[in-house]
Short mmCIF file of C-alpha atoms and ligand atoms in Angstrom, two decimals:
data_model
loop_
_atom_site.label_atom_id
_atom_site.label_comp_id
_atom_site.label_asym_id
_atom_site.label_seq_id
_atom_site.Cartn_x
_atom_site.Cartn_y
_atom_site.Cartn_z
CA MET A 1 -103.96 121.38 165.69
CA ASN A 2 -106.12 118.15 165.42
CA ARG A 3 -106.02 115.37 167.08
CA HIS A 4 -105.45 111.63 166.18
CA VAL A 5 -106.01 108.13 167.71
CA VAL A 6 -103.71 105.72 166.18
CA THR A 7 -101.95 104.48 168.86
CA LEU A 8 -101.71 104.45 172.50
CA GLU A 9 -98.37 104.81 172.37
CA GLU A 10 -98.07 108.12 170.89
CA LEU A 11 -100.40 109.34 172.44
CA GLY A 12 -99.16 108.81 176.11
CA GLY A 13 -100.54 108.49 179.88
CA ARG A 14 -101.79 111.66 180.34
CA GLU A 15 -103.84 112.05 177.30
CA LEU A 16 -105.09 108.31 177.92
CA ALA A 17 -106.38 109.26 181.32
CA GLN A 18 -108.16 112.08 179.81
CA ILE A 19 -109.76 110.05 177.25
CA CYS A 20 -110.90 107.79 180.41
CA ALA A 21 -112.50 110.92 181.88
CA TYR A 22 -114.08 112.06 179.03
CA ALA A 23 -115.47 108.38 178.29
CA LEU A 24 -116.67 108.62 182.01
CA ASP A 25 -118.32 112.28 181.64
CA ALA A 26 -122.12 112.36 180.59
CA PRO A 27 -122.40 112.49 176.94
CA ARG A 28 -122.63 116.65 175.64
CA ASP A 29 -123.50 117.58 172.15
CA VAL A 30 -119.72 118.47 170.99
CA LEU A 31 -120.30 117.09 167.52
CA GLN A 32 -123.36 119.19 167.03
CA GLY A 33 -124.36 117.84 163.58
CA GLN A 34 -121.02 117.05 162.38
CA GLY A 35 -120.19 113.54 160.45
CA VAL A 36 -117.72 110.70 161.50
CA ALA A 37 -116.86 108.57 158.72
CA LEU A 38 -116.81 105.04 159.96
CA VAL A 39 -114.71 103.09 157.15
CA PHE A 40 -114.31 99.08 157.35
CA GLU A 41 -111.89 97.06 155.36
CA GLN A 42 -112.50 93.89 157.61
CA PRO A 43 -115.74 92.52 159.44
CA SER A 44 -116.70 94.00 162.57
CA LEU A 45 -119.94 93.51 165.29
CA ARG A 46 -118.90 95.57 168.19
CA THR A 47 -116.57 98.17 166.66
CA ARG A 48 -119.04 99.46 164.23
CA SER A 49 -121.72 99.45 166.68
CA SER A 50 -120.16 101.05 169.33
CA SER A 51 -118.71 103.82 167.26
CA ALA A 52 -122.07 104.70 165.71
CA LEU A 53 -123.64 105.01 169.08
CA ALA A 54 -120.95 107.05 170.29
CA VAL A 55 -120.94 109.37 167.42
CA ARG A 56 -124.82 109.52 167.73
CA SER A 57 -124.37 110.23 171.67
CA LEU A 58 -122.20 113.16 171.13
CA GLY A 59 -124.74 115.01 168.46
CA GLY A 60 -123.16 113.94 165.19
CA TRP A 61 -123.96 111.60 162.84
CA PRO A 62 -122.22 108.13 161.36
CA MET A 63 -121.66 107.15 157.70
CA PHE A 64 -120.64 103.52 157.08
CA LEU A 65 -118.10 102.99 154.15
CA THR A 66 -116.81 99.52 153.41
CA ASP A 67 -114.00 98.22 151.73
CA ASP A 68 -116.46 97.03 148.60
CA GLU A 69 -117.03 101.18 148.31
CA ILE A 70 -113.90 103.06 148.91
CA GLY A 71 -111.32 100.24 147.65
CA LEU A 72 -108.35 102.25 149.57
CA ASP A 73 -105.40 102.42 147.01
CA GLN A 74 -107.55 100.46 144.38
CA ARG A 75 -110.11 102.51 143.89
CA GLU A 76 -108.24 105.52 144.34
CA SER A 77 -105.03 106.18 146.51
CA VAL A 78 -105.42 106.57 150.32
CA GLU A 79 -104.57 110.06 149.63
CA ASP A 80 -107.43 111.04 147.72
CA VAL A 81 -109.79 108.97 149.66
CA GLY A 82 -108.53 111.30 152.62
CA ARG A 83 -108.85 114.32 150.81
CA THR A 84 -112.46 113.36 149.79
CA LEU A 85 -113.33 112.81 153.45
CA ALA A 86 -111.76 116.03 154.65
CA GLU A 87 -114.31 117.96 152.54
CA TYR A 88 -117.21 116.10 154.05
CA TYR A 89 -116.49 115.43 157.80
CA ALA A 90 -114.91 115.95 160.66
CA PHE A 91 -113.40 112.85 161.70
CA CYS A 92 -112.87 109.73 160.15
CA ALA A 93 -112.34 106.29 161.92
CA LEU A 94 -110.79 102.99 159.70
CA ARG A 95 -110.39 99.46 160.26
CA VAL A 96 -107.35 98.70 157.65
CA ARG A 97 -105.37 95.94 156.91
CA ASP A 98 -102.66 98.11 156.39
CA HIS A 99 -101.37 100.13 159.56
CA GLY A 100 -99.29 102.53 157.54
CA VAL A 101 -103.15 103.85 156.05
CA PHE A 102 -103.00 106.14 159.08
CA GLY A 103 -99.43 107.54 158.70
CA ARG A 104 -100.19 108.80 155.01
CA LEU A 105 -103.87 110.04 156.16
CA VAL A 106 -102.61 112.22 159.02
CA GLU A 107 -100.22 113.55 156.70
CA THR A 108 -102.32 114.34 153.87
CA VAL A 109 -105.39 115.66 155.75
CA GLY A 110 -104.57 115.52 159.16
CA ASP A 111 -104.96 119.34 159.95
CA ARG A 112 -108.43 119.23 158.72
CA LEU A 113 -109.51 115.35 159.78
CA GLY A 114 -109.19 113.79 163.08
CA VAL A 115 -107.99 110.27 162.28
CA VAL A 116 -108.85 107.22 164.70
CA ASN A 117 -107.41 103.61 164.48
CA LEU A 118 -110.22 101.17 164.78
CA LEU A 119 -107.98 98.36 164.35
CA SER A 120 -105.02 97.44 162.32
CA ARG A 121 -102.60 94.66 162.41
CA ALA A 122 -100.14 96.41 164.97
CA ALA A 123 -103.01 98.11 167.33
CA HIS A 124 -106.27 98.31 168.50
CA PRO A 125 -106.33 101.23 170.85
CA THR A 126 -110.12 101.84 171.41
CA GLN A 127 -110.28 98.47 172.37
CA ALA A 128 -107.61 99.00 174.73
CA VAL A 129 -109.56 102.32 176.67
CA ALA A 130 -112.56 100.09 176.96
CA ASP A 131 -110.48 97.25 178.81
CA VAL A 132 -108.67 99.33 181.17
CA LEU A 133 -112.37 101.27 181.94
CA THR A 134 -113.63 97.73 182.44
CA MET A 135 -110.89 97.01 184.81
CA ALA A 136 -111.34 100.11 186.94
CA GLU A 137 -114.98 99.36 187.06
CA HIS A 138 -113.88 95.78 188.65
CA PHE A 139 -110.91 97.00 190.68
CA THR A 140 -110.43 100.53 191.65
CA SER A 141 -114.18 101.97 191.31
CA GLY A 142 -113.81 103.52 187.95
CA ARG A 143 -110.11 105.15 188.24
CA VAL A 144 -107.89 104.05 185.86
CA GLU A 145 -105.01 106.11 187.65
CA ASP A 146 -105.67 103.73 190.48
CA LEU A 147 -104.69 100.78 188.29
CA ALA A 148 -100.87 100.97 189.03
CA GLY A 149 -99.68 97.27 189.98
CA LEU A 150 -102.50 95.24 188.92
CA ARG A 151 -100.94 92.26 187.33
CA VAL A 152 -102.23 91.61 184.24
CA ALA A 153 -101.52 88.71 182.14
CA TYR A 154 -102.17 88.01 178.42
CA VAL A 155 -101.87 84.48 176.66
CA GLY A 156 -102.14 83.70 173.25
CA ASP A 157 -101.22 85.18 170.03
CA VAL A 158 -99.68 88.79 171.06
CA THR A 159 -101.15 91.22 168.42
CA ASN A 160 -102.72 94.25 167.71
CA VAL A 161 -105.02 93.79 170.66
CA ALA A 162 -102.34 92.61 173.49
CA ARG A 163 -99.87 95.14 172.22
CA SER A 164 -102.47 98.02 172.81
CA LEU A 165 -103.29 96.63 175.95
CA ALA A 166 -99.75 96.21 177.17
CA VAL A 167 -99.09 100.00 176.41
CA ALA A 168 -102.19 101.12 178.05
CA LEU A 169 -101.70 99.18 181.11
CA ARG A 170 -97.97 99.92 181.26
CA LEU A 171 -98.67 103.64 180.78
CA LEU A 172 -101.23 103.55 184.03
CA GLY A 173 -98.30 101.93 185.97
CA ALA A 174 -99.94 98.28 186.03
CA ASP A 175 -97.66 95.16 185.77
CA VAL A 176 -98.17 93.28 182.38
CA VAL A 177 -96.88 89.63 181.80
CA LEU A 178 -97.17 88.18 178.02
CA GLY A 179 -97.15 84.60 177.81
CA ALA A 180 -96.99 82.97 174.19
CA PRO A 181 -94.87 80.36 171.72
CA ASP A 182 -91.50 82.07 170.67
CA ALA A 183 -93.22 82.43 167.01
CA TYR A 184 -96.29 84.32 168.36
CA GLN A 185 -94.59 86.31 170.98
CA LEU A 186 -94.26 90.34 171.22
CA GLY A 187 -92.51 91.25 167.75
CA GLU A 188 -89.75 93.65 167.83
CA GLY A 189 -90.05 97.50 167.37
CA GLY A 190 -93.07 98.59 164.88
CA PRO A 191 -95.81 100.79 166.36
CA GLU A 192 -97.52 100.53 169.64
CA ASP A 193 -94.42 98.97 171.23
CA PRO A 194 -94.82 98.13 175.21
CA ARG A 195 -91.36 97.78 175.49
CA ARG A 196 -90.57 101.26 174.93
CA ILE A 197 -93.19 102.56 177.81
CA ALA A 198 -91.17 103.77 180.76
CA HIS A 199 -94.09 103.32 183.39
CA GLY A 200 -95.30 99.77 184.71
CA SER A 201 -93.61 96.30 183.95
CA LEU A 202 -93.16 94.07 181.12
CA ARG A 203 -92.51 90.38 181.29
CA LEU A 204 -92.19 88.28 178.39
CA VAL A 205 -92.65 84.27 178.96
CA GLY A 206 -93.09 81.21 177.11
CA SER A 207 -95.13 79.02 179.26
CA ALA A 208 -98.97 80.28 180.16
CA ARG A 209 -98.44 78.68 183.66
CA GLU A 210 -95.90 81.12 184.39
CA ALA A 211 -97.68 84.27 182.84
CA VAL A 212 -100.60 83.82 184.83
CA ALA A 213 -99.39 82.77 188.35
CA GLY A 214 -100.93 85.55 190.45
CA ALA A 215 -102.32 87.50 187.65
CA HIS A 216 -105.40 89.50 189.00
CA VAL A 217 -106.33 89.12 185.27
CA VAL A 218 -105.99 86.62 182.41
CA TYR A 219 -106.93 87.98 179.05
CA THR A 220 -106.91 86.48 175.60
CA ASP A 221 -107.81 86.81 172.19
CA SER A 222 -108.50 84.76 168.98
CA TRP A 223 -105.24 82.53 167.94
CA ILE A 224 -106.41 83.69 164.01
CA SER A 225 -106.71 87.31 163.52
CA MET A 226 -108.52 88.66 160.51
CA GLY A 227 -106.26 88.04 157.97
CA LEU A 228 -104.45 84.76 159.01
CA GLU A 229 -107.31 82.25 158.39
CA ALA A 230 -105.04 80.36 156.03
CA GLU A 231 -102.62 79.67 159.35
CA ARG A 232 -105.31 78.09 160.88
CA GLY A 233 -104.09 74.55 161.31
CA GLU A 234 -100.50 75.49 162.32
CA ARG A 235 -101.61 78.09 164.59
CA LEU A 236 -104.29 75.77 166.61
CA GLU A 237 -101.18 73.28 167.14
CA ALA A 238 -98.44 75.71 168.22
CA LEU A 239 -101.04 78.09 170.81
CA ARG A 240 -102.74 74.77 172.00
CA ASP A 241 -101.15 74.97 175.47
CA PHE A 242 -102.32 78.37 175.71
CA GLN A 243 -106.04 78.18 176.07
CA VAL A 244 -107.87 80.05 178.77
CA SER A 245 -109.31 77.35 180.82
CA GLU A 246 -110.36 76.42 184.38
CA ASP A 247 -107.33 74.63 185.15
CA LEU A 248 -104.95 77.13 183.70
CA LEU A 249 -106.62 79.88 186.17
CA ALA A 250 -106.10 77.83 189.33
CA GLY A 251 -102.76 79.34 189.11
CA ALA A 252 -103.90 82.92 188.74
CA ASP A 253 -105.30 84.58 191.61
CA PRO A 254 -108.17 83.41 193.47
CA ALA A 255 -110.28 86.44 192.63
CA ALA A 256 -108.67 86.79 188.98
CA VAL A 257 -111.23 88.01 186.19
CA VAL A 258 -111.49 86.67 182.53
CA MET A 259 -111.31 89.14 179.77
CA HIS A 260 -111.38 88.98 176.01
CA CYS A 261 -112.12 91.38 173.59
CA LEU A 262 -114.40 88.95 171.54
CA PRO A 263 -115.31 87.56 168.62
CA ALA A 264 -114.48 84.63 171.01
CA HIS A 265 -113.78 80.95 169.51
CA ARG A 266 -114.78 78.22 172.53
CA GLY A 267 -112.78 75.37 172.00
CA GLU A 268 -109.40 77.37 170.71
CA GLU A 269 -108.18 80.01 172.71
CA VAL A 270 -110.88 79.79 175.74
CA ASP A 271 -112.27 76.42 177.13
CA PRO A 272 -116.24 76.41 176.42
CA GLN A 273 -117.32 77.57 179.66
CA VAL A 274 -115.05 79.84 181.11
CA LEU A 275 -116.64 82.80 179.34
CA ASP A 276 -119.87 82.54 180.77
CA THR A 277 -118.73 82.30 184.47
CA PRO A 278 -119.19 85.05 187.07
CA ARG A 279 -115.31 85.61 186.65
CA SER A 280 -116.08 86.89 182.94
CA LEU A 281 -115.93 90.81 182.27
CA VAL A 282 -116.51 90.24 178.83
CA TRP A 283 -119.83 91.96 178.48
CA ARG A 284 -118.64 95.08 180.76
CA GLN A 285 -115.80 95.21 178.20
CA VAL A 286 -118.67 95.30 175.14
CA ALA A 287 -120.43 97.99 176.97
CA HIS A 288 -117.57 100.36 177.52
CA ARG A 289 -116.78 99.98 173.86
CA VAL A 290 -119.45 102.85 173.50
CA SER A 291 -117.95 104.78 176.45
CA ALA A 292 -114.19 104.51 175.27
CA MET A 293 -114.97 105.35 171.62
CA ARG A 294 -117.28 108.55 173.02
CA GLY A 295 -114.28 109.61 175.23
CA ALA A 296 -111.85 109.49 172.32
CA LEU A 297 -113.99 111.36 170.22
CA ARG A 298 -114.83 113.73 172.73
CA TRP A 299 -110.74 114.50 173.56
CA MET A 300 -109.98 114.56 170.15
CA LYS A 301 -112.69 117.44 169.76
CA GLU A 302 -111.96 119.56 172.89
CA THR A 303 -108.35 119.11 173.07
CA SER A 304 -107.57 120.32 169.18
N1 CP B 1 -113.27 93.52 169.84
C1 CP B 1 -113.88 94.17 168.31
O1 CP B 1 -112.88 94.81 167.84
O2 CP B 1 -114.98 93.25 168.00
P1 CP B 1 -115.23 93.78 166.50
O3 CP B 1 -114.26 92.96 165.87
O4 CP B 1 -116.49 92.71 165.93
O5 CP B 1 -115.46 95.23 166.17
N1 NVA B 2 -106.66 90.01 166.89
C1 NVA B 2 -107.98 90.34 166.24
C2 NVA B 2 -109.16 91.17 167.19
C3 NVA B 2 -110.19 91.21 166.94
C4 NVA B 2 -110.92 92.31 167.66
C5 NVA B 2 -107.68 90.67 164.71
O1 NVA B 2 -107.11 91.06 164.79
O2 NVA B 2 -108.41 89.87 164.26
#
């Protein structure tokens, strides 16, 4: 049976811990000359770079394919793209506009091709793996299993990154607070819903100050995700009280750290200085993207 990494909710806590363990292990040549298709319908710096490095470090070879080249459901159907990729590659990892692409690929070629989600509107699981590795490195000597009880506040637009992060943290027993205006709070249902996780805790609040009170980690993401550029004006207005600033951080735990998946928009979701202070872990998050992807691929390879 082939394994896939589409949402962390589908995987569960034991599998997440296994992926993290593989991420922390020394690279091995488990891909032995196998190809991994890296498909991007949207821009990327970190995900694209870290995925290529991860594939190479496992002995495989990455092949980048862009929307212009493939045209999912434009040039040909998602199903025919999948059938073609399955003839050439062992895995395909995709950044897509429509999360439904993953289900269609898994159904069509999931028995022959391992599928990884490199970001959809619903989830960003490999980012969340890197984030829990980063938190564990800082707080628990690298042990993700010991993150239970960590208090993590996410403030801003509750979307793909926040959903996977909250699922990952709850699976590991951490306590999550999501602070956002009603219109940008956690949507009901859909894939990667942290409400459905039985461990840790989840609280939704409408105030950034309430969200960060006593938090060990304060996390944010862009207010204008890819594809939502037309909503820029209304989003800047609605979210302006949710900027992560030194003033907001004064209400968090005195040793609180700041995290952001990047790209950052200084002056919007973060004040211009916060990410450049010693309490920022963003560059460790960037570094852990490689080990997270390596962990995901190795878990898929070795447990299939
Ligand atoms: N955090 C993240 O996924 O960055 P990219 O969009 O640059 O890949
Ligand atoms: N929420 C952001 C994350 C970018 C890594 C987006 O979807 O654009």
